[in-house]
């Protein structure tokens, strides 16, 4: 297999959610990564949207790197079909390794685990631990409420526009992904060892 052109770290739900649009988006992301010759980096689970994006990427011929803490191997049904499956000591190691292996990040619909991962990588970016692009795919308006609230935070000056600008968001998957990958190559800062 040739070397992947990029690694995209995808954060998403360990459940499928109610709207089939979420699953369709996860499939489309996996297939898009494969079509572009890229590699998926994700949390290594086989359930929910996590399993869906991994299976779609694998079936379409992409490399898939799964990274899961040992305590979650059973709980999240570690995906044994990953090209690389890393079983790490704890959640912190998982998230650091996912971030290190990625050229860009994308959050799909998900729950608190997804929110936490998105916000963490966003705060790491504002602090200068990395300068990799971050995307939020707003499938079927799932994140409308969150985006509205973030504007409330900007209006109340707990956040600046520049911080909001560190996240690219939209509902058009191929446009958003193309934009992330376009900016992924320019990443020069890597202070992840300071986390
Ligand atoms: P969820 O969005 O809640 O379905 O979780 C998606 C993924 O985020 C799962 O693989 C969780 O293990 C992971 N995750 C990452 N950080 C956390 C955290 N602090 N608490 C819970 N789940 C987390």
Coordinates of N, CA and C and ligand atoms in Angstrom, one line a residue:
X1 N 0.9 -1.2 0.0 CA 0.0 0.0 0.0 C 0.9 1.3 0.0
X2 N 0.5 2.3 -0.8 CA 1.4 3.5 -0.9 C 1.1 4.3 0.4
X3 N 2.0 5.2 0.7 CA 1.9 6.1 1.8 C 0.7 7.0 1.7
X4 N -0.1 7.1 2.8 CA -1.3 8.0 2.7 C -0.9 9.4 2.4
X5 N -1.8 10.1 1.7 CA -1.5 11.5 1.4 C -1.8 12.4 2.6
X6 N -2.6 12.0 3.5 CA -2.9 12.8 4.7 C -3.6 11.9 5.7
X7 N -3.6 12.3 7.0 CA -4.3 11.6 8.0 C -5.4 12.5 8.6
X8 N -6.6 12.1 8.6 CA -7.7 12.8 9.1 C -8.2 12.2 10.4
X9 N -8.1 12.9 11.5 CA -8.7 12.4 12.8 C -10.2 12.7 12.8
X10 N -11.0 11.7 13.0 CA -12.4 11.9 13.0 C -12.9 11.6 14.4
X11 N -13.6 12.6 15.0 CA -14.3 12.4 16.3 C -15.8 12.3 16.0
X12 N -16.4 11.3 16.6 CA -17.9 11.1 16.3 C -18.5 10.2 17.4
X13 N -19.8 10.0 17.3 CA -20.5 9.3 18.3 C -20.2 7.8 18.4
X14 N -20.2 7.3 19.6 CA -20.1 5.8 19.8 C -21.5 5.2 19.6
X15 N -22.5 6.1 19.3 CA -23.9 5.6 19.0 C -24.2 6.1 17.6
X16 N -25.3 5.6 17.0 CA -25.6 6.0 15.6 C -26.4 7.3 15.6
X17 N -27.1 7.6 16.7 CA -28.0 8.8 16.6 C -29.3 8.4 15.9
X18 N -30.3 9.3 15.8 CA -31.6 9.0 15.4 C -31.8 9.2 13.9
X19 N -31.1 10.2 13.3 CA -31.3 10.6 11.9 C -30.3 9.8 11.0
X20 N -30.9 9.1 10.0 CA -30.0 8.3 9.1 C -29.0 9.2 8.4
X21 N -29.2 10.5 8.4 CA -28.2 11.4 7.7 C -26.9 11.4 8.4
X22 N -26.9 11.1 9.8 CA -25.6 11.0 10.5 C -24.8 9.8 10.0
X23 N -25.4 8.7 9.8 CA -24.7 7.5 9.3 C -24.3 7.7 7.9
X24 N -25.1 8.3 7.1 CA -24.7 8.6 5.7 C -23.5 9.5 5.7
X25 N -23.5 10.5 6.5 CA -22.3 11.4 6.6 C -21.1 10.6 7.0
X26 N -21.2 9.7 8.0 CA -20.0 9.0 8.4 C -19.5 8.1 7.3
X27 N -20.4 7.5 6.5 CA -20.0 6.7 5.4 C -19.3 7.5 4.3
X28 N -19.9 8.7 4.0 CA -19.3 9.6 3.0 C -17.9 10.0 3.4
X29 N -17.7 10.3 4.7 CA -16.4 10.7 5.2 C -15.4 9.6 5.0
X30 N -15.7 8.4 5.4 CA -14.8 7.3 5.2 C -14.5 7.1 3.7
X31 N -15.5 7.1 2.9 CA -15.3 7.0 1.4 C -14.4 8.1 0.8
X32 N -14.7 9.3 1.3 CA -13.9 10.5 0.8 C -12.4 10.3 1.1
X33 N -12.2 9.9 2.4 CA -10.8 9.7 2.8 C -10.1 8.7 1.9
X34 N -10.8 7.6 1.6 CA -10.2 6.6 0.7 C -10.0 7.1 -0.7
X35 N -11.0 7.8 -1.2 CA -10.8 8.3 -2.6 C -9.7 9.3 -2.7
X36 N -9.4 10.0 -1.7 CA -8.3 11.0 -1.7 C -6.9 10.4 -1.4
X37 N -6.9 9.1 -1.1 CA -5.7 8.4 -0.8 C -5.2 8.7 0.7
X38 N -6.2 9.1 1.5 CA -5.8 9.5 2.9 C -6.0 8.3 3.9
X39 N -5.8 8.6 5.1 CA -5.8 7.7 6.2 C -6.8 8.2 7.3
X40 N -7.6 7.3 7.9 CA -8.4 7.7 9.0 C -7.7 7.4 10.3
X41 N -7.8 8.3 11.2 CA -7.3 8.1 12.6 C -8.6 8.3 13.4
X42 N -8.9 7.4 14.3 CA -10.1 7.5 15.1 C -9.9 6.7 16.4
X43 N -11.0 6.7 17.2 CA -10.9 6.1 18.6 C -11.0 4.6 18.7
X44 N -11.0 3.9 17.5 CA -10.9 2.5 17.5 C -12.1 1.6 17.9
X45 N -13.2 2.3 18.1 CA -14.4 1.5 18.4 C -15.1 0.9 17.2
X46 N -16.0 -0.1 17.4 CA -16.7 -0.6 16.3 C -18.2 -0.3 16.3
X47 N -18.6 0.4 17.3 CA -20.1 0.7 17.4 C -20.4 2.2 16.9
X48 N -21.6 2.4 16.7 CA -22.1 3.8 16.4 C -21.5 4.4 15.1
X49 N -21.4 5.7 15.1 CA -20.8 6.3 13.9 C -19.3 6.0 13.8
X50 N -18.7 5.7 15.0 CA -17.2 5.4 14.9 C -17.0 4.2 14.1
X51 N -17.8 3.1 14.3 CA -17.7 1.9 13.5 C -18.0 2.2 12.1
X52 N -19.1 3.0 11.9 CA -19.5 3.3 10.5 C -18.4 3.9 9.7
X53 N -17.8 5.0 10.2 CA -16.8 5.7 9.5 C -15.6 4.8 9.2
X54 N -15.2 3.9 10.2 CA -14.1 3.0 10.0 C -14.4 2.0 9.0
X55 N -15.6 1.4 9.0 CA -15.9 0.3 8.0 C -16.0 0.9 6.6
X56 N -16.5 2.1 6.5 CA -16.6 2.7 5.2 C -15.2 3.0 4.6
X57 N -14.3 3.5 5.5 CA -13.0 3.8 5.0 C -12.2 2.5 4.6
X58 N -12.4 1.5 5.5 CA -11.7 0.2 5.2 C -12.2 -0.4 3.9
X59 N -13.6 -0.5 3.8 CA -14.2 -1.1 2.6 C -13.8 -0.4 1.3
X60 N -13.5 0.9 1.4 CA -13.1 1.7 0.2 C -11.6 1.7 0.0
X61 N -10.9 1.0 0.9 CA -9.5 0.8 0.7 C -8.5 1.7 1.4
X62 N -9.0 2.5 2.4 CA -8.2 3.4 3.2 C -7.5 2.7 4.3
X63 N -6.4 3.2 4.8 CA -5.8 2.7 6.0 C -6.6 3.3 7.2
X64 N -6.7 2.6 8.2 CA -7.5 3.0 9.4 C -6.7 2.8 10.6
X65 N -6.4 3.8 11.4 CA -5.6 3.7 12.6 C -6.6 3.9 13.8
X66 N -6.8 2.9 14.6 CA -7.7 3.0 15.7 C -6.9 3.1 17.0
X67 N -7.3 3.9 17.9 CA -6.5 4.1 19.2 C -7.5 4.1 20.3
X68 N -7.3 3.1 21.2 CA -8.4 2.9 22.2 C -7.7 2.6 23.5
X69 N -8.2 3.2 24.6 CA -7.6 2.9 25.9 C -8.0 1.4 26.3
X70 N -7.1 0.8 27.1 CA -7.4 -0.7 27.4 C -8.7 -0.8 28.2
X71 N -9.1 0.1 29.0 CA -10.3 0.0 29.8 C -11.6 0.0 28.9
X72 N -11.4 0.5 27.6 CA -12.6 0.6 26.7 C -12.6 -0.5 25.7
X73 N -11.6 -1.4 25.7 CA -11.6 -2.4 24.6 C -12.9 -3.2 24.5
X74 N -13.4 -3.6 25.7 CA -14.6 -4.4 25.7 C -15.8 -3.4 25.5
X75 N -15.8 -2.3 26.3 CA -16.9 -1.4 26.3 C -17.3 -0.8 25.0
X76 N -16.3 -0.4 24.2 CA -16.5 0.2 22.9 C -16.2 -0.8 21.8
X77 N -16.1 -2.1 22.1 CA -15.8 -3.1 21.1 C -14.7 -2.7 20.1
X78 N -13.5 -2.8 20.6 CA -12.4 -2.4 19.8 C -12.5 -3.1 18.4
X79 N -12.2 -2.3 17.4 CA -12.4 -2.7 16.0 C -11.2 -3.5 15.6
X80 N -11.3 -4.8 15.5 CA -10.1 -5.7 15.2 C -9.8 -5.6 13.7
X81 N -10.6 -5.0 12.9 CA -10.3 -5.0 11.5 C -9.4 -3.8 11.1
X82 N -9.1 -2.9 12.1 CA -8.3 -1.7 11.8 C -6.9 -2.1 11.2
X83 N -6.4 -1.3 10.3 CA -5.1 -1.5 9.7 C -4.1 -1.5 10.8
X84 N -4.2 -0.5 11.7 CA -3.4 -0.5 13.0 C -4.4 -0.3 14.1
X85 N -4.3 -1.2 15.1 CA -5.1 -0.9 16.3 C -4.1 -0.8 17.5
X86 N -4.2 0.4 18.1 CA -3.3 0.7 19.3 C -4.1 0.6 20.5
X87 N -3.7 -0.2 21.5 CA -4.4 -0.3 22.8 C -3.5 0.4 23.8
X88 N -3.9 1.6 24.2 CA -3.1 2.4 25.0 C -3.5 2.4 26.5
X89 N -2.7 2.9 27.4 CA -2.9 2.8 28.8 C -4.2 3.6 29.3
X90 N -4.4 4.8 28.7 CA -5.5 5.6 29.3 C -6.0 6.6 28.2
X91 N -7.1 7.3 28.6 CA -7.7 8.2 27.7 C -6.8 9.3 27.2
X92 N -6.0 9.8 28.2 CA -5.1 10.9 27.8 C -4.1 10.5 26.7
X93 N -3.5 9.2 26.8 CA -2.6 8.7 25.8 C -3.3 8.6 24.5
X94 N -4.6 8.1 24.6 CA -5.4 8.0 23.3 C -5.5 9.3 22.6
X95 N -5.9 10.3 23.3 CA -6.2 11.6 22.7 C -5.0 12.3 22.2
X96 N -3.9 12.1 22.9 CA -2.6 12.7 22.5 C -2.1 12.0 21.2
X97 N -2.2 10.7 21.2 CA -1.8 9.9 20.0 C -2.6 10.2 18.8
X98 N -3.9 10.3 19.0 CA -4.8 10.6 17.9 C -4.4 12.0 17.3
X99 N -4.1 12.9 18.2 CA -3.8 14.3 17.7 C -2.4 14.3 17.1
X100 N -1.5 13.5 17.6 CA -0.2 13.5 17.0 C -0.2 12.8 15.6
X101 N -1.0 11.8 15.4 CA -1.0 11.1 14.2 C -1.8 11.8 13.1
X102 N -2.5 12.9 13.5 CA -3.4 13.6 12.5 C -2.8 14.8 11.9
X103 N -3.2 15.1 10.6 CA -2.9 16.3 10.0 C -4.0 17.3 10.1
X104 N -5.2 16.8 10.4 CA -6.4 17.7 10.5 C -7.4 16.9 11.3
X105 N -8.4 17.7 11.9 CA -9.4 17.0 12.7 C -10.8 17.4 12.2
X106 N -11.7 16.4 12.3 CA -13.1 16.6 11.9 C -14.0 16.0 13.0
X107 N -15.0 16.8 13.4 CA -16.0 16.3 14.3 C -17.3 16.1 13.6
X108 N -17.9 14.9 13.7 CA -19.2 14.6 13.2 C -20.2 14.6 14.4
X109 N -21.4 14.4 14.1 CA -22.4 14.4 15.3 C -21.9 13.3 16.3
X110 N -22.2 13.6 17.6 CA -21.8 12.7 18.6 C -22.3 13.2 20.0
X111 N -21.8 12.6 21.0 CA -22.2 13.0 22.4 C -21.1 13.6 23.1
X112 N -21.1 13.4 24.5 CA -20.1 14.2 25.3 C -18.6 13.8 25.0
X113 N -18.4 12.6 24.6 CA -17.0 12.2 24.2 C -16.5 13.0 23.0
X114 N -17.4 13.1 22.1 CA -17.1 13.9 20.8 C -16.9 15.3 21.2
X115 N -17.8 15.9 22.0 CA -17.7 17.3 22.4 C -16.4 17.5 23.1
X116 N -16.0 16.6 24.0 CA -14.8 16.8 24.8 C -13.6 16.8 23.9
X117 N -13.6 15.9 22.9 CA -12.4 15.8 22.0 C -12.3 17.0 21.1
X118 N -13.5 17.5 20.6 CA -13.5 18.7 19.8 C -13.0 19.9 20.6
X119 N -13.5 20.1 21.8 CA -13.1 21.2 22.6 C -11.7 21.2 23.0
X120 N -11.2 20.0 23.3 CA -9.9 19.8 23.7 C -8.9 20.2 22.6
X121 N -9.1 19.6 21.4 CA -8.2 19.9 20.3 C -8.3 21.4 19.9
X122 N -9.4 22.0 20.1 CA -9.6 23.4 19.9 C -8.8 24.3 20.9
X123 N -8.9 23.9 22.2 CA -8.2 24.6 23.2 C -6.7 24.4 23.0
X124 N -6.3 23.2 22.6 CA -4.8 23.0 22.3 C -4.4 23.9 21.2
X125 N -5.3 24.1 20.2 CA -4.9 25.0 19.1 C -4.8 26.4 19.5
X126 N -5.7 26.9 20.3 CA -5.7 28.3 20.8 C -4.4 28.6 21.6
X127 N -4.0 27.5 22.3 CA -2.8 27.6 23.2 C -1.5 27.4 22.4
X128 N -1.6 27.0 21.2 CA -0.4 26.9 20.3 C 0.3 25.6 20.4
X129 N -0.4 24.5 21.0 CA 0.2 23.2 21.0 C 0.3 22.6 19.6
X130 N -0.6 23.0 18.8 CA -0.5 22.5 17.4 C -1.2 23.6 16.5
X131 N -1.0 23.5 15.2 CA -1.7 24.5 14.3 C -2.4 23.7 13.2
X132 N -3.0 22.6 13.5 CA -3.7 21.8 12.5 C -5.1 22.2 12.4
X133 N -5.7 22.2 11.1 CA -7.0 22.6 11.0 C -8.1 21.7 11.6
X134 N -9.1 22.4 12.1 CA -10.2 21.7 12.8 C -11.6 22.0 12.1
X135 N -12.3 20.9 11.8 CA -13.6 21.1 11.2 C -14.7 20.5 12.0
X136 N -15.9 21.1 11.8 CA -17.1 20.6 12.5 C -18.2 20.5 11.4
X137 N -18.6 19.2 11.2 CA -19.5 18.9 10.1 C -20.9 19.0 10.7
X138 N -21.7 20.0 10.3 CA -23.0 20.3 10.8 C -24.1 19.5 10.1
X139 N -24.0 18.2 10.2 CA -25.0 17.4 9.4 C -26.4 17.6 9.9
X140 N -27.3 17.8 9.0 CA -28.8 17.9 9.3 C -29.0 18.9 10.5
X141 N -28.2 19.9 10.6 CA -28.4 21.0 11.6 C -28.1 20.5 13.0
X142 N -27.4 19.4 13.2 CA -27.2 18.8 14.5 C -26.5 19.8 15.4
X143 N -25.5 20.6 14.9 CA -24.8 21.5 15.7 C -25.3 23.0 15.7
X144 N -26.4 23.2 15.1 CA -27.0 24.6 15.1 C -27.0 25.2 16.5
X145 N -27.5 24.5 17.4 CA -27.7 25.0 18.8 C -26.3 25.3 19.4
X146 N -25.3 24.5 19.2 CA -24.0 24.7 19.7 C -23.4 26.0 19.0
X147 N -23.5 26.1 17.7 CA -22.9 27.2 17.0 C -23.5 28.5 17.5
X148 N -24.8 28.4 17.7 CA -25.5 29.6 18.2 C -25.0 30.0 19.6
X149 N -24.8 29.0 20.4 CA -24.3 29.3 21.8 C -22.9 29.9 21.7
X150 N -22.1 29.4 20.8 CA -20.7 29.9 20.7 C -20.7 31.4 20.3
X151 N -21.7 31.7 19.5 CA -21.9 33.2 19.2 C -22.3 34.0 20.4
X152 N -23.0 33.4 21.3 CA -23.4 34.0 22.6 C -22.1 34.3 23.4
X153 N -21.2 33.3 23.3 CA -19.9 33.4 24.1 C -19.1 34.6 23.5
X154 N -19.1 34.7 22.1 CA -18.4 35.7 21.5 C -19.0 37.1 21.8
X155 N -20.3 37.2 21.7 CA -21.0 38.4 22.0 C -20.7 38.9 23.4
X156 N -20.7 38.0 24.3 CA -20.4 38.3 25.7 C -18.9 38.4 26.1
X157 N -18.1 38.4 25.0 CA -16.7 38.6 25.1 C -15.9 37.6 26.0
X158 N -16.5 36.4 26.1 CA -15.7 35.3 26.7 C -14.8 34.6 25.7
X159 N -15.1 34.9 24.4 CA -14.3 34.4 23.3 C -14.2 35.5 22.3
X160 N -13.1 35.4 21.5 CA -12.9 36.3 20.4 C -13.3 35.7 19.1
X161 N -13.5 36.6 18.1 CA -13.8 36.1 16.8 C -12.6 35.2 16.3
X162 N -11.4 35.5 16.7 CA -10.3 34.8 16.2 C -10.3 33.3 16.7
X163 N -10.9 33.1 17.9 CA -11.0 31.8 18.4 C -12.1 31.0 17.7
X164 N -13.1 31.7 17.4 CA -14.2 31.1 16.6 C -13.7 30.7 15.2
X165 N -12.8 31.6 14.7 CA -12.2 31.3 13.4 C -11.3 30.1 13.3
X166 N -10.9 29.6 14.5 CA -10.0 28.4 14.5 C -10.8 27.1 14.1
X167 N -12.1 27.2 14.1 CA -12.9 26.1 13.7 C -13.6 26.4 12.4
X168 N -13.5 25.5 11.4 CA -14.2 25.6 10.2 C -15.5 24.8 10.3
X169 N -16.6 25.3 10.0 CA -17.8 24.5 10.1 C -18.7 24.7 8.9
X170 N -19.5 23.7 8.6 CA -20.4 23.7 7.5 C -21.1 22.4 7.3
X171 N -22.1 22.4 6.4 CA -22.8 21.1 6.2 C -22.4 20.4 4.9
X172 N -21.6 21.1 4.1 CA -21.2 20.5 2.8 C -19.9 19.7 3.0
X173 N -20.0 18.4 3.1 CA -18.9 17.6 3.5 C -17.7 17.7 2.6
X174 N -17.9 17.6 1.3 CA -16.7 17.6 0.4 C -16.0 19.0 0.4
X175 N -16.8 20.1 0.5 CA -16.2 21.4 0.6 C -15.4 21.5 1.9
X176 N -16.0 21.1 3.0 CA -15.3 21.2 4.3 C -14.0 20.4 4.3
X177 N -14.1 19.1 3.9 CA -13.0 18.3 3.9 C -11.8 18.8 3.0
X178 N -12.2 19.3 1.9 CA -11.2 19.8 0.9 C -10.5 21.0 1.6
X179 N -11.2 21.8 2.2 CA -10.6 23.0 2.9 C -9.7 22.6 4.0
X180 N -10.1 21.6 4.8 CA -9.3 21.1 5.9 C -7.9 20.6 5.4
X181 N -8.0 19.7 4.3 CA -6.8 19.1 3.8 C -5.9 20.1 3.1
X182 N -6.5 21.1 2.5 CA -5.8 22.2 1.9 C -4.9 22.9 2.9
X183 N -5.4 23.1 4.1 CA -4.7 23.8 5.1 C -3.8 22.9 6.0
X184 N -4.0 21.6 5.8 CA -3.3 20.6 6.7 C -1.8 20.6 6.4
X185 N -1.5 20.8 5.1 CA -0.1 20.7 4.8 C 0.8 21.8 5.3
X186 N 0.2 22.9 5.8 CA 0.9 24.1 6.2 C 1.3 24.1 7.7
X187 N 0.8 23.0 8.4 CA 1.0 22.9 9.8 C 2.5 22.9 10.2
X188 N 3.0 23.8 11.0 CA 4.4 23.8 11.3 C 4.7 23.7 12.8
X189 N 3.6 24.0 13.6 CA 3.8 24.0 15.1 C 3.5 22.6 15.7
X190 N 4.4 22.1 16.4 CA 4.1 20.8 17.1 C 4.7 20.9 18.5
X191 N 3.9 21.3 19.5 CA 4.3 21.4 20.9 C 3.5 20.4 21.7
X192 N 3.1 19.3 21.1 CA 2.2 18.4 21.8 C 2.9 17.8 23.0
X193 N 4.2 17.8 23.0 CA 4.9 17.2 24.1 C 4.7 18.0 25.4
X194 N 4.2 19.3 25.2 CA 4.0 20.1 26.4 C 2.6 19.9 27.0
X195 N 1.7 19.1 26.4 CA 0.4 18.9 26.9 C 0.4 18.1 28.2
Ligands
LIG1 P1 -19.6 9.9 22.5 O1 -19.6 11.1 21.6 O2 -19.9 10.2 23.9 O3 -20.4 8.7 21.9 O4 -18.1 9.4 22.6 C1 -17.3 9.3 21.4 C2 -15.9 8.9 21.8 O5 -15.3 9.8 22.6 C3 -15.8 7.5 22.5 O6 -14.8 6.7 21.9 C4 -15.3 8.0 23.9 O7 -14.5 7.0 24.5 C5 -14.5 9.2 23.6 N1 -14.2 10.1 24.6 C6 -13.1 10.9 24.6 N2 -12.9 11.6 25.7 C7 -13.9 11.2 26.5 C8 -14.3 11.6 27.9 N3 -13.6 12.5 28.6 N4 -15.4 11.1 28.4 C9 -16.1 10.2 27.6 N5 -15.8 9.8 26.4 C10 -14.7 10.3 25.8

